[in-house]
Amino acid sequence: MSYFCNEPWDGIFSVQTNRDVTFCPCYLQMRIGNLDESTMAEIWNGEPLLALRRSFIARELPEVCGGQLCPVAVEGGDRGAARDPSAADVLAMTWAKPAAAPLPFVSILIPTRNRARQLQSCLAHLSRQDYPADRFEIIVADDGSRDETASIVRAAQRGGGAPVQYLRQAKLGANHARNVAYCAAIGDPVCLVDDDVEPPSGWLRALTGAALDHPEIGCVGGPMLLRLDWVAPTKCEGEEVGESELDLGDRTFEVRYVWGGNMAVRRHAVDKVGMFQEHRRCGNDEVEWMDRLHQAGLSVLYVGSAPVIHRRVADDLRLGHLARRRFLRGMGQSAAYYQAGYAYRVEAQWAGLRERSGHAADHRCTTSALEASQLAGRLVALAALRLRDRVRGRTIALAPPPG
């Protein structure tokens, strides 16, 4: 009898809440390591997976698979067009960091949840980067998707080019997914993109080049150019839709913030200020992280030559969805500023809320209604934070936000 299985080469992992890394969709309890004890590269190159590869190269059923109801552990079995690797592939398929070369090895992290079609387009654009495929990796961090995300990633893994890792966790939030992916990454810089962006072919080279040209910078980021794949919200002349647009021109210069859907961080910066705060669920994650960066004396660089297209599809543009996003964004803004020692002026926020609500009613302007939702989120979060401190008996003097 002979057996074969693609899984020991495909790199499909699940990360549990205790940071255990499990392997193989057929046998979900197959623990191969823990991210508190080893890096993902060490786990990938570790003895448990090497033993599985050796067994299948020898066309033998591994002992650990023997008692499982495995759909591929049958005589001559395969999954799709299974490869038949030589023994040399055991080394060729490891994920050790490549040797030094003119271009650095870069990691691209994509947190995602239930947006398989947008993710598919993002991965397709990343596969066409004007950057050597052996000089970057892609890590998809799935925050408990229930759609076809896993099959989309499998297709990308079979497509050749840069290696694609798939890390799956229970629904623990985007920041937890980012942090798990960062722990698995081996590149520097480490790029973060949203699952609904489309990076042009020169994006990675431009963003990486800026990071290398300014090694003292902790973070670089580029424009996010909005593309609406559905009817745009009604707005008055000169107003932005407000869906994470960022376009400061084509120059390169220091700024206070860039957006987390198109940015790259340096490892020396993360070592200094830490990773993303996993308890934050209201957005503005990158703002809070960049506030810490500035407090540590590091800078943020805007790179006008590294844009991405930020897609918004029909579901993203429904009024209820937009209003909820803007409300949470407002809450996140208040929380981030409060933690940094600032607070919005309540009187100014109330005045803005009344003005924007009146404009929305008078002119049927959706963007004004969304701005009102964001202002309401700021006020709700600020009231909750002040109430918390009052209950704890703390009085904190807070300055208005910078800018």
Short mmCIF file of C-alpha atoms in Angstrom, two decimals:
data_model
loop_
_atom_site.label_atom_id
_atom_site.label_comp_id
_atom_site.label_asym_id
_atom_site.label_seq_id
_atom_site.Cartn_x
_atom_site.Cartn_y
_atom_site.Cartn_z
CA MET A 1 0.00 0.00 0.00
CA SER A 2 1.12 3.59 -0.62
CA TYR A 3 -0.11 6.83 0.86
CA PHE A 4 0.30 10.51 0.20
CA CYS A 5 -0.98 13.76 1.73
CA ASN A 6 -0.26 17.39 0.82
CA GLU A 7 -0.79 18.78 4.30
CA PRO A 8 2.83 18.60 5.59
CA TRP A 9 3.84 20.88 2.70
CA ASP A 10 0.83 23.20 2.45
CA GLY A 11 1.26 24.95 5.79
CA ILE A 12 -2.34 25.01 7.07
CA PHE A 13 -2.27 25.77 10.80
CA SER A 14 -4.76 26.69 13.51
CA VAL A 15 -3.74 28.80 16.52
CA GLN A 16 -5.77 28.04 19.65
CA THR A 17 -6.62 30.46 22.46
CA ASN A 18 -3.74 29.04 24.56
CA ARG A 19 -1.43 29.70 21.54
CA ASP A 20 -1.08 25.99 20.79
CA VAL A 21 -0.48 25.42 17.08
CA THR A 22 -2.49 22.52 15.71
CA PHE A 23 -2.21 20.99 12.29
CA CYS A 24 -4.19 19.05 9.70
CA PRO A 25 -7.92 19.58 9.00
CA CYS A 26 -8.46 15.80 9.27
CA TYR A 27 -7.11 15.50 12.81
CA LEU A 28 -7.66 18.82 14.57
CA GLN A 29 -6.03 17.73 17.84
CA MET A 30 -2.59 17.22 16.25
CA ARG A 31 -0.55 19.67 18.38
CA ILE A 32 2.80 20.58 16.82
CA GLY A 33 3.96 23.43 19.04
CA ASN A 34 3.10 26.56 21.00
CA LEU A 35 3.87 30.16 20.00
CA ASP A 36 4.94 30.99 23.55
CA GLU A 37 7.67 28.36 23.24
CA SER A 38 8.73 28.54 19.58
CA THR A 39 8.46 30.77 16.54
CA MET A 40 6.31 29.61 13.62
CA ALA A 41 9.45 29.09 11.55
CA GLU A 42 10.83 26.76 14.25
CA ILE A 43 7.54 24.86 14.37
CA TRP A 44 7.43 24.55 10.57
CA ASN A 45 10.99 23.18 10.52
CA GLY A 46 10.51 21.09 13.67
CA GLU A 47 10.64 17.34 14.05
CA PRO A 48 6.86 16.62 14.10
CA LEU A 49 6.33 18.04 10.60
CA LEU A 50 9.63 16.70 9.27
CA ALA A 51 8.60 13.23 10.47
CA LEU A 52 5.29 13.52 8.59
CA ARG A 53 7.09 14.59 5.40
CA ARG A 54 9.55 11.68 5.64
CA SER A 55 6.70 9.21 6.10
CA PHE A 56 4.79 10.37 3.05
CA ILE A 57 7.95 10.53 0.93
CA ALA A 58 8.43 6.87 1.85
CA ARG A 59 4.74 6.25 0.93
CA GLU A 60 4.07 5.09 4.49
CA LEU A 61 1.11 5.99 6.67
CA PRO A 62 2.42 7.99 9.67
CA GLU A 63 1.64 6.38 13.02
CA VAL A 64 -0.20 9.48 14.24
CA CYS A 65 -2.63 9.23 11.30
CA GLY A 66 -3.29 5.50 11.67
CA GLY A 67 -6.33 5.70 13.91
CA GLN A 68 -7.94 8.71 12.29
CA LEU A 69 -10.73 8.94 9.75
CA CYS A 70 -8.45 10.64 7.26
CA PRO A 71 -9.93 11.15 3.77
CA VAL A 72 -6.53 10.87 2.11
CA ALA A 73 -5.05 8.01 4.15
CA VAL A 74 -6.19 5.36 1.68
CA GLU A 75 -4.28 3.25 -0.77
CA GLY A 76 -2.91 5.54 -3.48
CA GLY A 77 -4.91 8.40 -1.98
CA ASP A 78 -4.28 12.05 -2.72
CA ARG A 79 -6.04 15.38 -2.36
CA GLY A 80 -6.48 17.00 -5.74
CA ALA A 81 -3.26 16.94 -7.78
CA ALA A 82 -0.98 15.68 -5.00
CA ARG A 83 2.71 16.21 -5.43
CA ASP A 84 5.20 13.38 -5.29
CA PRO A 85 8.26 15.10 -3.78
CA SER A 86 11.72 13.70 -3.64
CA ALA A 87 13.60 13.44 -0.36
CA ALA A 88 15.34 16.72 -1.21
CA ASP A 89 11.99 18.49 -0.89
CA VAL A 90 12.07 17.99 2.86
CA LEU A 91 14.78 20.63 2.96
CA ALA A 92 13.63 22.61 -0.06
CA MET A 93 10.21 23.26 1.48
CA THR A 94 11.44 24.56 4.85
CA TRP A 95 10.85 28.17 5.71
CA ALA A 96 14.23 29.26 6.98
CA LYS A 97 15.05 32.92 6.26
CA PRO A 98 16.82 33.15 2.88
CA ALA A 99 20.44 34.13 2.67
CA ALA A 100 21.39 37.79 2.51
CA ALA A 101 20.52 39.48 -0.78
CA PRO A 102 20.21 43.05 -2.09
CA LEU A 103 16.50 43.06 -1.27
CA PRO A 104 15.37 42.26 2.28
CA PHE A 105 13.05 39.40 3.08
CA VAL A 106 9.63 40.91 3.81
CA SER A 107 6.53 39.51 5.52
CA ILE A 108 3.01 40.60 4.50
CA LEU A 109 0.28 40.04 7.11
CA ILE A 110 -3.43 39.95 6.22
CA PRO A 111 -5.95 39.69 9.08
CA THR A 112 -9.31 38.58 7.74
CA ARG A 113 -12.78 37.42 8.73
CA ASN A 114 -15.59 36.30 6.40
CA ARG A 115 -14.43 38.27 3.36
CA ALA A 116 -13.18 35.48 1.14
CA ARG A 117 -13.87 37.20 -2.19
CA GLN A 118 -12.09 40.40 -1.22
CA LEU A 119 -9.22 38.31 0.15
CA GLN A 120 -9.01 36.41 -3.13
CA SER A 121 -8.51 39.66 -5.04
CA CYS A 122 -5.94 40.89 -2.52
CA LEU A 123 -3.91 37.67 -2.81
CA ALA A 124 -4.08 37.82 -6.61
CA HIS A 125 -2.62 41.34 -6.60
CA LEU A 126 0.11 40.35 -4.13
CA SER A 127 1.09 37.47 -6.42
CA ARG A 128 1.85 40.02 -9.16
CA GLN A 129 4.27 42.17 -7.17
CA ASP A 130 7.41 43.49 -8.85
CA TYR A 131 9.47 41.87 -6.10
CA PRO A 132 11.27 38.50 -6.13
CA ALA A 133 8.90 35.77 -4.96
CA ASP A 134 11.64 34.22 -2.84
CA ARG A 135 12.12 37.48 -0.95
CA PHE A 136 8.70 37.76 0.69
CA GLU A 137 6.05 35.68 2.40
CA ILE A 138 2.31 36.16 2.89
CA ILE A 139 0.60 35.21 6.15
CA VAL A 140 -3.20 35.12 6.26
CA ALA A 141 -4.50 35.34 9.84
CA ASP A 142 -8.12 34.12 9.85
CA ASP A 143 -10.19 35.38 12.79
CA GLY A 144 -12.70 32.53 12.77
CA SER A 145 -14.18 32.87 9.26
CA ARG A 146 -17.19 30.75 8.35
CA ASP A 147 -17.03 31.28 4.60
CA GLU A 148 -14.68 29.81 1.97
CA THR A 149 -11.61 31.68 3.24
CA ALA A 150 -9.62 28.47 3.81
CA SER A 151 -10.22 27.19 0.26
CA ILE A 152 -9.25 30.59 -1.18
CA VAL A 153 -5.94 30.42 0.68
CA ARG A 154 -5.36 26.82 -0.41
CA ALA A 155 -5.78 27.89 -4.02
CA ALA A 156 -3.24 30.68 -3.49
CA GLN A 157 -0.81 28.18 -1.98
CA ARG A 158 -1.08 25.99 -5.05
CA GLY A 159 -0.52 28.95 -7.35
CA GLY A 160 3.24 29.11 -6.86
CA GLY A 161 5.16 32.29 -6.16
CA ALA A 162 5.74 33.59 -2.66
CA PRO A 163 4.87 31.14 0.17
CA VAL A 164 1.46 31.64 1.78
CA GLN A 165 0.84 30.61 5.39
CA TYR A 166 -2.66 30.19 6.78
CA LEU A 167 -3.18 30.71 10.51
CA ARG A 168 -6.67 30.17 11.88
CA GLN A 169 -7.95 31.16 15.31
CA ALA A 170 -11.28 31.40 17.10
CA LYS A 171 -12.96 34.80 16.89
CA LEU A 172 -10.49 36.73 19.06
CA GLY A 173 -10.31 40.01 17.18
CA ALA A 174 -8.21 41.56 14.43
CA ASN A 175 -5.42 42.64 16.78
CA HIS A 176 -4.98 39.12 18.14
CA ALA A 177 -4.80 37.88 14.55
CA ARG A 178 -2.20 40.54 13.67
CA ASN A 179 -0.08 39.65 16.68
CA VAL A 180 -0.20 35.91 16.00
CA ALA A 181 0.80 36.54 12.38
CA TYR A 182 3.61 38.85 13.49
CA CYS A 183 4.98 36.10 15.76
CA ALA A 184 4.94 33.73 12.79
CA ALA A 185 6.63 36.18 10.42
CA ILE A 186 10.35 36.08 9.70
CA GLY A 187 10.72 39.24 7.59
CA ASP A 188 11.74 42.81 8.32
CA PRO A 189 9.99 45.05 7.48
CA VAL A 190 6.63 43.49 8.28
CA CYS A 191 3.81 44.85 6.10
CA LEU A 192 0.17 44.93 7.15
CA VAL A 193 -2.66 45.18 4.65
CA ASP A 194 -6.43 44.85 4.95
CA ASP A 195 -8.10 41.97 3.16
CA ASP A 196 -10.05 44.38 0.93
CA VAL A 197 -7.13 46.27 -0.61
CA GLU A 198 -5.54 45.73 -4.03
CA PRO A 199 -1.82 46.62 -4.08
CA PRO A 200 -0.44 47.60 -7.53
CA SER A 201 2.58 45.68 -8.79
CA GLY A 202 5.12 48.26 -7.56
CA TRP A 203 3.64 48.61 -4.08
CA LEU A 204 5.90 46.26 -2.10
CA ARG A 205 9.12 47.55 -3.69
CA ALA A 206 8.13 51.18 -3.00
CA LEU A 207 7.10 50.59 0.61
CA THR A 208 10.13 48.43 1.40
CA GLY A 209 12.47 50.87 -0.33
CA ALA A 210 11.22 53.75 1.81
CA ALA A 211 11.71 51.70 4.98
CA LEU A 212 15.30 50.90 3.96
CA ASP A 213 16.07 54.50 2.97
CA HIS A 214 14.96 55.67 6.43
CA PRO A 215 16.14 52.98 8.89
CA GLU A 216 15.48 55.26 11.87
CA ILE A 217 11.74 55.35 11.05
CA GLY A 218 9.52 52.97 13.01
CA CYS A 219 6.64 52.77 10.54
CA VAL A 220 5.93 53.65 6.90
CA GLY A 221 2.61 53.72 5.09
CA GLY A 222 1.10 54.76 1.79
CA PRO A 223 -2.12 56.15 0.30
CA MET A 224 -5.40 54.27 0.48
CA LEU A 225 -7.39 55.23 -2.62
CA LEU A 226 -11.08 54.43 -2.24
CA ARG A 227 -12.94 52.48 -4.92
CA LEU A 228 -16.67 51.96 -4.45
CA ASP A 229 -18.07 48.83 -6.12
CA TRP A 230 -21.62 49.89 -5.32
CA VAL A 231 -23.73 53.06 -5.14
CA ALA A 232 -21.81 55.72 -3.22
CA PRO A 233 -23.44 57.29 -0.15
CA THR A 234 -25.02 60.66 -0.89
CA LYS A 235 -22.70 63.50 0.06
CA CYS A 236 -22.26 67.18 -0.46
CA GLU A 237 -19.59 68.65 -2.70
CA GLY A 238 -16.08 68.48 -1.27
CA GLU A 239 -16.88 65.86 1.39
CA GLU A 240 -15.10 62.52 1.65
CA VAL A 241 -16.99 59.26 2.03
CA GLY A 242 -14.92 58.59 5.13
CA GLU A 243 -14.14 54.92 4.48
CA SER A 244 -10.43 54.94 5.34
CA GLU A 245 -9.35 57.19 2.49
CA LEU A 246 -5.82 58.53 2.78
CA ASP A 247 -4.30 60.58 -0.01
CA LEU A 248 -1.69 63.18 0.92
CA GLY A 249 -0.13 63.33 -2.54
CA ASP A 250 2.83 61.55 -4.08
CA ARG A 251 5.58 62.97 -1.84
CA THR A 252 7.40 61.20 1.01
CA PHE A 253 7.40 62.99 4.36
CA GLU A 254 6.85 62.43 8.09
CA VAL A 255 3.28 62.38 9.40
CA ARG A 256 1.62 61.54 12.68
CA TYR A 257 -0.49 58.66 11.35
CA VAL A 258 -0.93 56.33 8.39
CA TRP A 259 -3.67 53.72 8.16
CA GLY A 260 -3.32 50.07 9.15
CA GLY A 261 -4.62 48.86 5.78
CA ASN A 262 -1.35 49.92 4.10
CA MET A 263 1.63 50.14 6.41
CA ALA A 264 4.89 48.45 7.29
CA VAL A 265 6.54 48.28 10.71
CA ARG A 266 10.15 47.69 11.59
CA ARG A 267 11.05 45.05 14.14
CA HIS A 268 13.19 47.45 16.17
CA ALA A 269 10.06 49.59 16.61
CA VAL A 270 7.87 46.69 17.75
CA ASP A 271 10.60 45.55 20.13
CA LYS A 272 10.57 49.04 21.64
CA VAL A 273 6.83 49.78 21.94
CA GLY A 274 5.18 46.34 21.82
CA MET A 275 2.52 44.85 19.57
CA PHE A 276 -1.14 45.78 19.04
CA GLN A 277 -3.42 45.82 22.07
CA GLU A 278 -5.64 42.76 21.80
CA HIS A 279 -8.42 44.07 24.08
CA ARG A 280 -9.18 46.91 21.64
CA ARG A 281 -12.23 46.11 19.48
CA CYS A 282 -13.38 49.62 18.41
CA GLY A 283 -10.90 50.43 15.67
CA ASN A 284 -8.13 53.03 15.67
CA ASP A 285 -5.72 50.25 16.55
CA GLU A 286 -2.95 51.70 14.44
CA VAL A 287 -3.51 55.19 15.89
CA GLU A 288 -2.99 53.92 19.43
CA TRP A 289 0.10 51.97 18.34
CA MET A 290 1.57 55.01 16.54
CA ASP A 291 0.91 57.18 19.59
CA ARG A 292 3.16 54.79 21.51
CA LEU A 293 5.67 55.01 18.69
CA HIS A 294 5.83 58.81 18.91
CA GLN A 295 6.09 58.67 22.70
CA ALA A 296 9.13 56.41 22.27
CA GLY A 297 10.80 59.01 20.02
CA LEU A 298 10.23 57.19 16.71
CA SER A 299 8.58 58.58 13.59
CA VAL A 300 6.02 57.62 10.94
CA LEU A 301 6.70 58.15 7.23
CA TYR A 302 4.07 58.67 4.53
CA VAL A 303 5.17 57.19 1.17
CA GLY A 304 3.13 58.64 -1.68
CA SER A 305 4.59 56.19 -4.21
CA ALA A 306 3.14 53.12 -2.41
CA PRO A 307 -0.66 53.36 -2.80
CA VAL A 308 -3.24 50.60 -2.55
CA ILE A 309 -6.80 50.55 -3.87
CA HIS A 310 -9.26 50.20 -0.99
CA ARG A 311 -12.38 48.41 -2.23
CA ARG A 312 -15.81 48.86 -0.72
CA VAL A 313 -18.44 46.37 -1.95
CA ALA A 314 -22.23 46.43 -1.56
CA ASP A 315 -22.36 44.98 1.96
CA ASP A 316 -19.77 47.51 3.14
CA LEU A 317 -21.85 50.43 1.86
CA ARG A 318 -25.18 49.68 3.49
CA LEU A 319 -26.17 52.53 5.78
CA GLY A 320 -26.50 50.43 8.93
CA HIS A 321 -23.06 48.89 8.42
CA LEU A 322 -21.47 52.26 7.71
CA ALA A 323 -23.09 53.89 10.76
CA ARG A 324 -21.92 51.09 13.06
CA ARG A 325 -18.38 51.30 11.72
CA ARG A 326 -18.27 55.06 12.20
CA PHE A 327 -19.72 54.83 15.73
CA LEU A 328 -17.06 52.26 16.69
CA ARG A 329 -14.38 54.37 15.04
CA GLY A 330 -15.43 57.31 17.19
CA MET A 331 -15.29 55.15 20.31
CA GLY A 332 -11.84 53.95 19.31
CA GLN A 333 -10.63 57.51 18.80
CA SER A 334 -11.76 58.56 22.27
CA ALA A 335 -10.23 55.45 23.86
CA ALA A 336 -6.90 55.93 22.09
CA TYR A 337 -6.66 59.61 23.00
CA TYR A 338 -7.75 58.97 26.58
CA GLN A 339 -5.03 56.39 27.06
CA ALA A 340 -2.49 58.86 25.65
CA GLY A 341 -3.60 61.57 28.10
CA TYR A 342 -6.01 63.52 25.91
CA ALA A 343 -9.77 64.00 25.78
CA TYR A 344 -12.11 65.57 23.25
CA ARG A 345 -13.86 68.71 24.45
CA VAL A 346 -17.41 67.63 25.18
CA GLU A 347 -18.90 70.98 24.19
CA ALA A 348 -17.19 70.90 20.79
CA GLN A 349 -18.32 67.32 20.12
CA TRP A 350 -21.93 68.13 21.05
CA ALA A 351 -21.86 71.20 18.81
CA GLY A 352 -20.48 69.12 15.94
CA LEU A 353 -23.09 66.41 16.53
CA ARG A 354 -25.94 68.94 16.37
CA GLU A 355 -24.52 70.63 13.26
CA ARG A 356 -23.87 67.38 11.37
CA SER A 357 -27.27 65.92 12.31
CA GLY A 358 -29.02 69.09 11.15
CA HIS A 359 -27.09 69.13 7.87
CA ALA A 360 -27.94 65.46 7.26
CA ALA A 361 -31.65 66.13 7.82
CA ASP A 362 -31.78 69.30 5.75
CA HIS A 363 -29.77 68.07 2.75
CA ARG A 364 -30.34 64.28 2.94
CA CYS A 365 -26.57 63.96 3.23
CA THR A 366 -25.47 60.45 4.26
CA THR A 367 -21.88 61.41 4.99
CA SER A 368 -23.04 64.04 7.49
CA ALA A 369 -25.18 61.39 9.20
CA LEU A 370 -22.13 59.13 9.40
CA GLU A 371 -20.01 61.93 10.81
CA ALA A 372 -22.71 62.41 13.45
CA SER A 373 -22.44 58.68 14.27
CA GLN A 374 -18.70 59.06 14.76
CA LEU A 375 -19.13 62.08 17.04
CA ALA A 376 -21.72 60.15 19.05
CA GLY A 377 -19.24 57.28 19.43
CA ARG A 378 -16.63 59.69 20.78
CA LEU A 379 -19.06 61.08 23.34
CA VAL A 380 -20.28 57.64 24.49
CA ALA A 381 -16.73 56.32 24.95
CA LEU A 382 -15.61 59.48 26.74
CA ALA A 383 -18.56 59.29 29.15
CA ALA A 384 -17.85 55.60 29.85
CA LEU A 385 -14.16 56.22 30.50
CA ARG A 386 -14.84 59.13 32.85
CA LEU A 387 -17.46 57.10 34.72
CA ARG A 388 -14.97 54.25 35.11
CA ASP A 389 -12.36 56.59 36.58
CA ARG A 390 -14.91 58.21 38.88
CA VAL A 391 -15.93 54.78 40.23
CA ARG A 392 -12.26 54.03 40.84
CA GLY A 393 -11.78 57.34 42.60
CA ARG A 394 -9.36 58.70 40.04
CA THR A 395 -9.27 62.25 38.73
CA ILE A 396 -7.18 62.76 35.60
CA ALA A 397 -6.41 66.10 33.96
CA LEU A 398 -6.57 65.61 30.20
CA ALA A 399 -5.48 67.98 27.43
CA PRO A 400 -7.26 68.40 24.08
CA PRO A 401 -6.02 66.01 21.35
CA PRO A 402 -3.05 67.25 19.29
CA GLY A 403 -3.87 68.89 15.97
#
